[in-house]
Coordinates of C-alpha atoms and ligand atoms in Angstrom, one line a residue:
Chain A
M6 CA 10.8 -27.6 -23.0
V7 CA 9.8 -29.5 -20.0
E8 CA 11.4 -27.0 -17.9
R9 CA 9.5 -24.2 -19.8
A10 CA 6.4 -26.0 -18.6
V11 CA 7.1 -26.5 -15.2
R12 CA 7.9 -23.0 -14.9
G13 CA 4.7 -22.1 -16.6
L14 CA 3.1 -24.3 -14.0
R15 CA 4.5 -22.7 -11.2
V16 CA 3.7 -19.2 -12.0
V17 CA -0.1 -20.2 -12.4
G18 CA 0.1 -22.3 -9.1
H19 CA 1.6 -18.9 -7.7
R20 CA -1.1 -16.8 -8.8
V21 CA -3.9 -19.2 -7.5
V22 CA -2.2 -19.5 -3.9
N23 CA -1.8 -15.4 -4.3
S24 CA -5.3 -14.8 -4.9
V25 CA -6.6 -17.4 -2.4
W26 CA -4.5 -15.6 0.1
R27 CA -5.7 -12.2 -0.6
L28 CA -9.1 -13.5 -0.6
G29 CA -8.7 -14.9 2.9
Y30 CA -7.2 -11.8 3.9
A31 CA -9.8 -9.6 2.5
S32 CA -12.1 -11.6 4.6
R33 CA -10.3 -11.3 7.7
F34 CA -9.8 -7.7 7.5
F35 CA -13.9 -7.6 6.9
S36 CA -14.6 -9.4 10.0
L37 CA -12.2 -7.4 11.9
T38 CA -13.9 -4.4 10.7
L39 CA -17.1 -5.6 11.8
L40 CA -16.3 -6.8 15.3
K41 CA -14.3 -3.6 15.9
S42 CA -17.3 -1.4 15.0
A43 CA -17.9 -0.5 18.6
T44 CA -15.8 2.6 18.3
S45 CA -17.9 3.6 15.0
F46 CA -21.2 4.0 17.1
R47 CA -19.7 4.7 20.8
R48 CA -18.0 7.9 19.0
F49 CA -20.4 8.5 16.3
H50 CA -18.9 11.9 15.9
L51 CA -16.3 10.1 13.9
T52 CA -18.7 8.1 11.6
I53 CA -20.7 11.2 11.2
K54 CA -17.5 13.2 9.7
E55 CA -16.9 10.4 7.4
I56 CA -20.9 10.6 6.1
Y57 CA -20.1 14.2 5.8
F58 CA -17.1 13.6 3.8
T59 CA -18.3 11.0 1.4
G60 CA -21.5 12.6 1.2
V61 CA -20.0 15.7 0.2
L62 CA -17.6 14.6 -2.0
S63 CA -20.7 12.5 -3.9
L64 CA -23.5 15.2 -3.8
I65 CA -22.7 17.3 -6.5
I66 CA -22.1 14.5 -9.0
I67 CA -25.1 12.8 -7.6
I68 CA -27.5 15.5 -8.2
V69 CA -26.4 16.3 -11.5
S70 CA -26.3 12.9 -12.9
G71 CA -29.9 12.0 -11.4
L72 CA -31.0 15.0 -13.0
F73 CA -29.8 14.2 -16.4
V74 CA -30.9 10.4 -15.9
G75 CA -34.7 11.5 -15.2
M76 CA -34.5 13.8 -18.1
V77 CA -33.7 11.1 -20.7
L78 CA -35.7 8.7 -18.9
G79 CA -38.8 11.1 -19.4
L80 CA -37.6 11.7 -23.1
Q81 CA -37.4 8.3 -24.1
G82 CA -40.3 6.8 -21.8
Y83 CA -42.6 10.0 -23.4
E84 CA -41.7 8.6 -26.9
T85 CA -42.7 5.3 -26.7
L86 CA -45.5 5.5 -24.4
Q87 CA -47.3 8.0 -26.5
K88 CA -47.6 5.5 -29.2
Y89 CA -50.1 3.6 -27.2
G90 CA -51.8 6.3 -26.0
S91 CA -50.7 6.0 -22.4
A92 CA -48.4 9.1 -22.4
E93 CA -49.5 9.7 -18.4
A94 CA -47.9 6.5 -17.5
V95 CA -44.5 8.3 -18.0
G96 CA -44.3 8.9 -14.3
T97 CA -44.7 5.2 -13.2
L98 CA -41.9 4.3 -15.7
V99 CA -39.7 6.9 -14.5
A100 CA -40.2 6.3 -10.8
L101 CA -40.1 2.7 -11.2
S102 CA -36.9 2.6 -13.1
L103 CA -35.4 4.8 -10.5
T104 CA -36.4 3.3 -7.4
R105 CA -35.8 -0.4 -8.5
E106 CA -32.7 0.1 -10.5
L107 CA -31.1 3.4 -11.6
G108 CA -31.0 4.8 -8.4
P109 CA -29.1 2.3 -6.5
V110 CA -27.0 1.2 -9.5
V111 CA -25.9 4.3 -11.0
A112 CA -25.6 6.0 -7.5
A113 CA -23.6 3.2 -6.3
L114 CA -21.1 3.4 -9.9
L115 CA -20.7 7.3 -9.1
F116 CA -20.2 6.6 -5.5
A117 CA -17.5 4.1 -6.2
S118 CA -15.7 6.4 -8.6
R119 CA -16.0 9.3 -6.8
A120 CA -15.7 8.4 -2.9
G121 CA -14.4 4.9 -3.3
S122 CA -11.6 5.7 -4.9
A123 CA -10.8 8.6 -2.9
M124 CA -10.9 6.4 0.5
T125 CA -8.5 3.7 -1.3
A126 CA -6.0 6.8 -1.9
E127 CA -6.2 8.3 1.8
I128 CA -6.0 4.8 3.4
G129 CA -3.3 3.9 1.2
L130 CA -1.3 7.2 1.6
M131 CA -1.6 6.8 5.3
K132 CA -0.1 3.7 5.1
A133 CA 2.7 4.7 2.8
T134 CA 3.4 7.7 5.0
E135 CA 3.5 5.6 8.3
Q136 CA 0.6 7.0 9.7
I137 CA -1.2 4.0 10.1
A138 CA 2.1 2.7 12.1
A139 CA 2.2 5.2 14.2
M140 CA -1.4 5.3 15.2
E141 CA -0.5 1.3 16.1
M142 CA 2.7 2.5 18.1
M143 CA 0.2 5.0 20.2
A144 CA -1.8 1.8 21.1
V145 CA -4.7 3.1 18.8
D146 CA -6.1 0.3 16.7
P147 CA -6.2 1.7 13.0
I148 CA -9.1 -0.8 12.1
A149 CA -11.2 0.8 14.8
R150 CA -10.3 4.4 14.6
V151 CA -9.8 4.8 11.0
I152 CA -11.4 2.0 8.9
G153 CA -14.6 1.4 11.1
P154 CA -15.9 4.9 10.7
R155 CA -15.1 5.3 7.2
F156 CA -16.8 1.7 6.5
W157 CA -20.0 2.9 8.6
G158 CA -20.0 6.4 7.0
G159 CA -20.0 4.7 3.4
V160 CA -22.7 2.1 4.4
I161 CA -24.9 4.8 5.7
S162 CA -24.5 7.6 3.2
M163 CA -24.8 5.2 0.2
P164 CA -28.9 4.9 0.6
L165 CA -29.1 8.5 1.2
L166 CA -27.3 9.2 -1.8
A167 CA -29.3 6.7 -3.8
A168 CA -32.4 8.3 -2.6
M169 CA -31.3 11.5 -3.6
F170 CA -30.6 10.3 -6.7
S171 CA -34.0 8.7 -7.3
A172 CA -35.4 12.0 -6.2
V173 CA -34.0 14.3 -8.2
G174 CA -34.3 11.9 -11.3
V175 CA -38.2 12.1 -10.7
F176 CA -37.8 15.7 -10.8
G177 CA -36.2 15.5 -13.9
G178 CA -38.3 13.6 -15.8
Y179 CA -41.1 15.7 -14.5
L180 CA -39.6 18.7 -15.9
I181 CA -39.4 17.2 -19.3
T182 CA -42.5 15.5 -19.7
V183 CA -44.8 17.9 -17.7
V184 CA -43.1 21.0 -17.5
L185 CA -41.8 21.1 -21.6
I186 CA -44.0 18.5 -23.3
G187 CA -47.2 19.1 -21.3
V188 CA -48.1 16.0 -20.0
D189 CA -51.1 16.0 -17.4
E190 CA -49.6 17.0 -14.1
G191 CA -52.4 15.3 -12.2
A192 CA -52.1 11.8 -13.8
F193 CA -48.4 12.1 -14.0
W194 CA -48.4 12.4 -10.2
S195 CA -51.2 10.1 -9.2
Q196 CA -50.6 7.1 -11.7
M197 CA -46.9 7.3 -10.1
Q198 CA -48.2 7.0 -6.7
N199 CA -50.6 4.3 -7.3
A200 CA -47.8 2.1 -9.0
V201 CA -45.0 2.7 -6.8
D202 CA -45.4 0.1 -4.0
F203 CA -43.5 0.9 -0.6
R204 CA -42.6 -2.5 0.2
Q205 CA -42.1 -4.2 -3.2
D206 CA -40.0 -1.1 -4.8
I207 CA -38.9 1.7 -2.3
V208 CA -37.6 -1.1 0.4
N209 CA -36.0 -3.2 -2.2
G210 CA -34.3 0.0 -3.6
V211 CA -33.1 0.7 -0.6
I212 CA -31.9 -2.9 0.3
K213 CA -30.0 -3.0 -2.8
S214 CA -28.0 0.6 -2.1
V215 CA -27.3 -1.1 1.4
V216 CA -25.6 -3.8 0.0
F217 CA -23.7 -1.7 -2.8
G218 CA -22.5 0.6 0.3
V219 CA -21.3 -2.3 2.2
A220 CA -19.7 -3.6 -1.1
V221 CA -18.0 -0.7 -2.5
T222 CA -16.6 1.0 1.1
A223 CA -15.4 -2.7 2.1
I224 CA -13.4 -3.0 -1.3
A225 CA -12.1 0.5 -1.2
L226 CA -11.0 0.2 2.4
F227 CA -9.3 -3.1 1.9
E228 CA -7.5 -2.0 -1.4
G229 CA -6.2 0.9 0.6
Y230 CA -5.3 -1.0 3.6
D231 CA -3.4 -3.5 1.0
A232 CA -1.7 -1.0 -1.2
P233 CA 2.0 -1.4 -1.6
P234 CA 3.5 1.7 0.1
T235 CA 4.6 3.5 -3.0
A236 CA 3.0 5.7 -5.5
E237 CA 2.4 3.1 -8.2
G238 CA 1.3 1.0 -5.5
V239 CA -1.5 3.4 -4.1
S240 CA -2.5 4.4 -8.0
G241 CA -2.9 0.7 -8.8
A242 CA -5.1 -0.1 -5.8
T243 CA -7.1 3.3 -6.5
T244 CA -7.9 1.9 -10.0
R245 CA -8.6 -1.6 -8.8
T246 CA -11.3 -0.1 -6.3
V247 CA -13.1 1.4 -9.0
V248 CA -12.9 -1.8 -11.5
T249 CA -13.6 -4.1 -8.8
S250 CA -16.5 -2.4 -6.9
S251 CA -18.5 -1.5 -10.1
L252 CA -18.1 -5.1 -11.3
A253 CA -19.5 -6.0 -7.9
I254 CA -22.5 -3.9 -8.0
L255 CA -23.6 -5.0 -11.3
G256 CA -23.0 -8.5 -10.4
L257 CA -24.7 -8.3 -7.0
D258 CA -27.5 -6.2 -8.8
F259 CA -28.2 -9.1 -11.0
V260 CA -28.9 -11.6 -7.9
L261 CA -30.6 -9.2 -5.9
T262 CA -32.7 -8.5 -8.7
A263 CA -33.3 -12.1 -9.5
F264 CA -34.5 -12.8 -5.8
M265 CA -36.9 -9.7 -5.4
F266 CA -38.5 -9.1 -8.3
R267 CA -38.9 -12.8 -9.2
G268 CA -42.6 -12.9 -11.1
A269 CA -43.8 -9.6 -9.6
Chain B
M11 CA 14.8 -3.3 37.6
E12 CA 18.0 -2.3 36.2
N13 CA 17.5 -2.3 32.5
L14 CA 14.1 -1.0 31.0
V15 CA 15.1 -3.0 27.6
E16 CA 16.9 -6.1 27.3
V17 CA 17.4 -7.9 24.0
K18 CA 18.6 -11.6 23.9
D19 CA 19.9 -13.6 21.2
V20 CA 17.5 -12.3 19.2
S21 CA 17.3 -13.4 15.3
F22 CA 14.7 -12.0 13.0
T23 CA 13.7 -13.3 9.7
Y24 CA 11.4 -11.6 7.3
D25 CA 10.0 -14.3 4.9
V26 CA 13.4 -16.2 4.2
R27 CA 16.0 -13.2 4.3
P28 CA 17.8 -13.2 7.9
V29 CA 17.8 -9.7 8.9
L30 CA 18.7 -9.8 12.6
Q31 CA 21.7 -12.3 13.7
R32 CA 21.8 -13.2 17.6
I33 CA 21.6 -9.4 18.9
N34 CA 22.2 -8.9 22.6
M35 CA 21.7 -5.5 23.7
T36 CA 20.6 -3.6 27.4
V37 CA 19.2 -0.2 27.9
P38 CA 19.4 0.8 31.2
R39 CA 16.6 3.1 32.9
G40 CA 17.1 6.4 32.6
K41 CA 20.0 6.5 29.8
V42 CA 20.2 7.7 26.0
V43 CA 21.3 4.7 24.4
T44 CA 22.1 5.1 20.4
I45 CA 22.2 2.3 17.8
M46 CA 24.4 2.8 14.8
G47 CA 24.7 1.5 11.4
L48 CA 24.4 1.8 7.9
S49 CA 21.1 1.8 6.1
G50 CA 19.5 -1.8 5.6
C51 CA 21.4 -3.3 8.8
G52 CA 18.1 -3.7 10.4
K53 CA 18.0 -0.9 12.9
T54 CA 14.2 0.1 12.3
T55 CA 13.2 -4.0 12.6
L56 CA 14.9 -4.0 15.6
L57 CA 13.0 -0.9 17.2
R58 CA 9.8 -2.8 15.9
L59 CA 10.7 -5.7 17.7
I60 CA 11.2 -3.8 21.0
A61 CA 7.9 -2.4 20.4
G62 CA 6.6 -5.8 20.2
W63 CA 5.1 -5.2 16.6
L64 CA 7.5 -8.1 15.1
K65 CA 8.1 -11.1 17.2
P66 CA 11.7 -12.4 17.4
T67 CA 12.4 -15.6 15.4
A68 CA 14.5 -16.7 18.0
G69 CA 15.5 -15.4 21.7
E70 CA 13.6 -12.8 23.6
V71 CA 13.1 -9.1 23.8
R72 CA 12.1 -7.8 27.6
V73 CA 10.5 -4.8 28.2
A74 CA 10.3 -3.6 31.7
G75 CA 11.1 -7.6 32.9
R76 CA 8.5 -9.0 30.7
A77 CA 9.1 -10.9 27.3
T78 CA 7.0 -9.2 24.6
H79 CA 6.5 -12.6 22.6
E80 CA 4.4 -14.0 25.7
L81 CA 2.1 -10.7 25.8
T82 CA -1.6 -10.7 24.4
H83 CA -2.6 -8.0 22.0
D84 CA -4.0 -6.0 24.7
E85 CA -1.0 -6.4 27.0
I86 CA 1.3 -5.1 23.8
Y87 CA -1.3 -2.2 23.7
E88 CA -0.8 -1.4 27.0
M89 CA 2.8 -1.6 27.2
R90 CA 2.9 0.9 24.0
R91 CA 1.0 3.5 25.8
K92 CA 4.4 3.9 27.8
M93 CA 6.2 4.3 24.7
G94 CA 6.8 6.9 22.4
M95 CA 8.3 6.6 18.9
L96 CA 9.4 9.0 16.6
F97 CA 9.4 8.1 12.7
Q98 CA 11.7 8.6 10.3
F99 CA 9.6 11.0 8.6
G100 CA 7.3 12.2 11.5
A101 CA 4.0 10.5 10.4
L102 CA 2.0 12.9 11.4
F103 CA -1.6 12.8 10.6
T104 CA -2.0 15.0 7.8
D105 CA -5.8 15.9 8.0
M106 CA -5.4 17.0 11.2
S107 CA -3.8 20.5 12.7
V108 CA -0.7 20.6 14.5
F109 CA -2.9 21.0 18.0
D110 CA -5.0 17.8 17.0
N111 CA -2.0 15.7 16.3
V112 CA -0.5 16.1 19.6
A113 CA -3.9 15.9 21.5
F114 CA -4.6 12.6 19.7
P115 CA -2.4 10.4 22.2
L116 CA -4.2 12.3 25.1
R117 CA -8.1 12.2 23.6
E118 CA -7.5 8.8 22.6
H119 CA -6.4 7.6 26.0
T120 CA -7.2 9.7 28.9
G121 CA -10.9 11.1 29.7
L122 CA -9.4 14.3 30.3
P123 CA -11.4 17.6 30.0
E124 CA -10.8 19.7 26.7
S125 CA -9.2 22.7 28.8
M126 CA -6.6 20.5 30.4
I127 CA -5.7 18.6 27.3
R128 CA -5.0 22.3 25.8
D129 CA -2.5 23.1 28.4
L130 CA -0.7 19.9 27.9
V131 CA -0.7 19.8 24.1
M132 CA 0.9 23.7 24.9
M133 CA 3.4 22.2 27.2
K134 CA 4.4 19.7 24.9
L135 CA 4.7 21.8 21.7
H136 CA 6.4 24.4 24.0
A137 CA 9.2 21.6 24.8
V138 CA 9.9 21.3 21.1
G139 CA 9.9 25.1 20.6
L140 CA 6.6 24.9 18.5
R141 CA 3.9 26.7 20.3
G142 CA 3.6 29.2 18.0
V143 CA 2.6 27.0 15.2
H144 CA -0.1 24.9 16.9
R145 CA -3.3 26.2 14.5
R146 CA -1.2 25.1 11.2
M147 CA -1.5 21.6 9.4
P148 CA 1.4 19.5 9.0
A149 CA 1.9 20.3 5.3
E150 CA 2.6 23.9 5.9
L151 CA 5.5 23.0 7.9
S152 CA 9.3 22.1 7.1
G153 CA 10.6 18.5 7.5
G154 CA 12.5 19.4 10.7
M155 CA 9.4 21.3 12.1
Q156 CA 7.0 18.3 11.4
R157 CA 9.6 15.8 13.1
R158 CA 9.5 18.2 16.5
V159 CA 5.8 18.1 16.1
A160 CA 6.0 14.2 15.9
L161 CA 8.5 14.4 18.9
A162 CA 5.9 16.4 21.0
R163 CA 3.2 13.9 20.1
A164 CA 5.2 10.8 20.9
I165 CA 5.8 12.4 24.4
A166 CA 2.2 13.3 24.9
L167 CA 1.5 10.8 27.5
D168 CA 5.1 11.1 29.3
P169 CA 6.6 7.8 28.1
L170 CA 8.8 6.2 29.9
L171 CA 10.7 5.0 26.9
I172 CA 11.2 7.4 23.5
M173 CA 12.3 5.5 20.4
Y174 CA 13.7 7.6 17.9
D175 CA 14.0 6.1 14.2
E176 CA 16.7 8.3 12.5
P177 CA 16.3 11.6 14.1
F178 CA 18.5 13.4 12.3
T179 CA 18.2 12.5 8.4
A180 CA 17.7 15.1 6.1
L181 CA 17.8 18.2 8.8
D182 CA 19.4 21.5 8.4
P183 CA 22.4 22.0 11.1
I184 CA 20.3 24.3 13.1
S185 CA 17.6 21.6 13.4
F186 CA 19.8 19.1 13.9
S187 CA 21.6 20.6 17.1
A188 CA 18.2 21.4 18.0
I189 CA 16.8 18.0 18.0
G190 CA 20.0 16.5 19.7
H191 CA 19.6 18.9 22.9
V192 CA 15.5 18.1 22.9
I193 CA 16.0 14.5 22.9
R194 CA 18.9 14.7 26.0
R195 CA 16.5 17.2 27.8
L196 CA 13.7 15.1 27.3
N197 CA 15.1 12.0 28.4
D198 CA 16.6 13.6 31.6
T199 CA 13.3 15.7 32.6
L200 CA 10.9 13.3 32.1
G201 CA 12.9 11.0 33.7
A202 CA 12.7 8.6 30.7
T203 CA 14.9 6.2 28.7
S204 CA 15.7 6.6 25.2
I205 CA 17.2 4.5 22.3
V206 CA 18.3 6.9 19.1
V207 CA 18.7 4.8 16.1
T208 CA 21.1 7.1 13.7
H209 CA 24.3 7.0 11.4
D210 CA 25.5 10.3 12.3
V211 CA 28.4 9.5 14.6
Q212 CA 29.9 12.9 15.4
E213 CA 26.7 14.7 16.1
T214 CA 25.0 11.8 17.8
L215 CA 28.3 10.9 20.6
P216 CA 27.9 14.1 22.5
I217 CA 24.5 13.4 23.9
V218 CA 24.4 9.7 24.3
D219 CA 25.6 7.6 27.4
Y220 CA 26.3 4.3 25.3
V221 CA 26.9 3.3 21.7
Y222 CA 26.0 0.0 19.7
F223 CA 27.6 -0.7 16.4
M224 CA 25.5 -2.9 14.2
S225 CA 26.2 -4.1 10.5
D226 CA 24.5 -6.6 8.5
G227 CA 22.1 -7.6 11.4
A228 CA 24.6 -8.2 14.4
V229 CA 26.2 -6.0 17.0
V230 CA 29.9 -5.7 15.9
A231 CA 31.1 -2.9 18.8
Q232 CA 29.6 -1.4 21.8
G233 CA 30.9 1.3 24.0
T234 CA 30.7 4.6 25.8
P235 CA 31.0 7.8 23.6
D236 CA 34.8 7.7 24.9
D237 CA 35.7 4.4 23.9
I238 CA 34.2 4.4 20.7
R239 CA 35.9 7.9 20.0
N240 CA 39.3 6.0 20.9
S241 CA 38.5 3.0 19.4
R242 CA 41.2 1.5 17.2
E243 CA 39.0 -1.3 16.1
P244 CA 39.3 -1.1 12.0
F245 CA 35.2 -1.1 12.1
V246 CA 34.6 1.7 14.3
H247 CA 37.4 3.7 12.8
Q248 CA 35.9 3.6 9.5
F249 CA 32.4 4.5 10.7
V250 CA 33.5 7.2 13.0
W251 CA 35.7 8.9 10.4
G252 CA 33.5 8.1 7.4
E253 CA 35.9 6.3 5.3
I254 CA 34.6 4.6 2.4
D255 CA 37.4 1.7 2.3
G256 CA 37.5 -0.5 5.3
P257 CA 35.6 -3.5 6.7
M258 CA 32.1 -2.1 5.8
A259 CA 31.7 -2.4 2.3
F260 CA 30.0 0.3 0.0
H261 CA 28.9 -1.7 -2.4
Y262 CA 26.1 -4.3 -1.7
P263 CA 26.9 -7.7 -2.8
G264 CA 26.4 -8.4 -6.5
A265 CA 27.3 -9.9 -9.6
P266 CA 31.4 -9.1 -10.0
Y267 CA 31.4 -5.5 -11.9
R268 CA 32.8 -6.5 -14.9
E269 CA 30.8 -9.4 -15.9
E270 CA 27.8 -7.2 -15.0
L271 CA 29.1 -4.5 -17.7
R272 CA 29.4 -7.1 -20.7
L273 CA 25.8 -6.9 -21.2
E274 CA 25.5 -10.6 -22.0
P275 CA 21.7 -12.1 -21.4
A276 CA 21.3 -13.4 -17.7
H277 CA 20.6 -17.1 -19.4
G278 CA 22.5 -17.9 -22.4
Ligands
ADP302 N1 8.7 -5.7 5.7 C1 9.8 -6.1 5.1 N2 9.7 -7.2 4.6 C2 10.8 -7.8 4.0 N3 11.8 -7.6 4.1 C3 12.0 -6.3 5.0 C4 11.0 -5.6 5.5 N4 11.3 -4.3 6.0 C5 12.8 -4.5 6.0 N5 12.9 -5.5 5.4 C6 14.5 -5.6 5.2 O1 15.0 -5.9 6.2 C7 16.5 -5.0 6.0 C8 16.8 -4.3 7.2 O2 16.0 -3.3 7.2 P1 15.3 -2.3 8.5 O3 15.4 -2.3 9.6 O4 14.3 -1.1 7.7 O5 16.9 -1.4 8.3 P2 17.6 0.2 8.8 O6 16.4 0.8 9.5 O7 18.8 0.0 9.5 O8 17.7 1.1 7.5 C9 16.4 -4.5 5.0 O9 17.5 -5.5 4.0 C10 15.3 -4.3 4.3 O10 15.1 -4.6 3.2
MG303 MG1 15.2 2.5 9.0

């Protein structure tokens, strides 16, 4: 009985120590990535290659999702607004929802499941097949050469993808409400232009997506780097990347929104 | 400096399990030295100690006269530029072509113009007999060819010390002797020093100058290939002639076999 309690306690203690140790390891990994970023900018073509890869990987899914989210927003918004006789405000509604929330958040969730998981799997496999070790043996620092460019590539492409998502979404809203339902086109655009504030809405949306980009790529790269060098290890890490970064996005979004749009 | 690598009384422990115990070894300049032993006896660990990747728990490893555990991170990297390591499975970068793999260390460490890099890469690929595949991706090559490309990459910077981690495993007989000859030829033409880790005795003895036998993390026998062939030590005899019965156990230590088969729960 006592023995069992002691064993249970030991398991709990082991878990706690492990998590704290992993957190410390992750922080160290993240600071090293930042410290060794010089390579990513000095040899910017390495970073451009990663922007291209993450961008290409995510572009189709971002465009298609953006279009549909915008169309749904248009439909729902029109249904509600026309009851109050202000159907033209639907442009404002679509644009604000996208730039403030849905653009950064949904684009980041898609980015995590598409590009983030691919990054984890790639790094995990590079480690499992000793490519990282081989680099280390050739006196090339893998954090500077492999991790850094992927990190900055992700951080740079995330806001671009979010902007793409919002732009396509606004176009989707326009298609449904103006082209299909017949809301007045002039009012749709002019109300949108009046209501969307550059500083308050666009800049805040961009800040959000940069923060999400940092979180997703940092999590994805760490999970890949830390993955046990086996098939199960890499697949487990890939799953963890998607789950952890999705939760991180939603949690960070709440915090950022609370700071940004308080009383606005 | 007579010896390029000196391993003095080195012990090493991962976490708590001792892997190497008081190893002594010297690798003279210009020679091909082989380390033989069964899987899991600590050969790869020893190579990693020599490369300054792991630090000895006790004792010291000296490369070109300097103790690796006293070097800073930058000095270790400086040292590794003069080392080439062939990994057990090649470890080629799967997202780069054969050409770019071999060019990788040149592009990272030299400011050479692309035209010169091209010539160097072609020379290295020629040395391993694979100039014709420089455009292919690693996945399009057989295991033996991948290992030869990896060898071309390992010697791209003309290293002073080349380390081979089980270069012969899972090779067909032709690739086998091809790699064997390449190892000897590279060592002699580059004026390098080589360490070959392997458990293929018969095929390795003809190409090496000196042999160390390891078992359970300790050096148990050493000598020139002729000493080894003529050795009467039961240990060496067992290894050289591939006998199952002998001082080296085929079975990893475990619970007694009969007890294990009774299928009783471990903790009653
Ligand atoms: N990273 C590690 N952590 C803990 N134990 C390890 C690690 N790498 C190897 N070992 C253990 O050390 C021993 C020697 O391994 P290794 O040097 O790879 O042997 P060899 O190359 O001779 O087959 C093995 O028993 C192995 O299980
Ligand atoms: Mg090994």
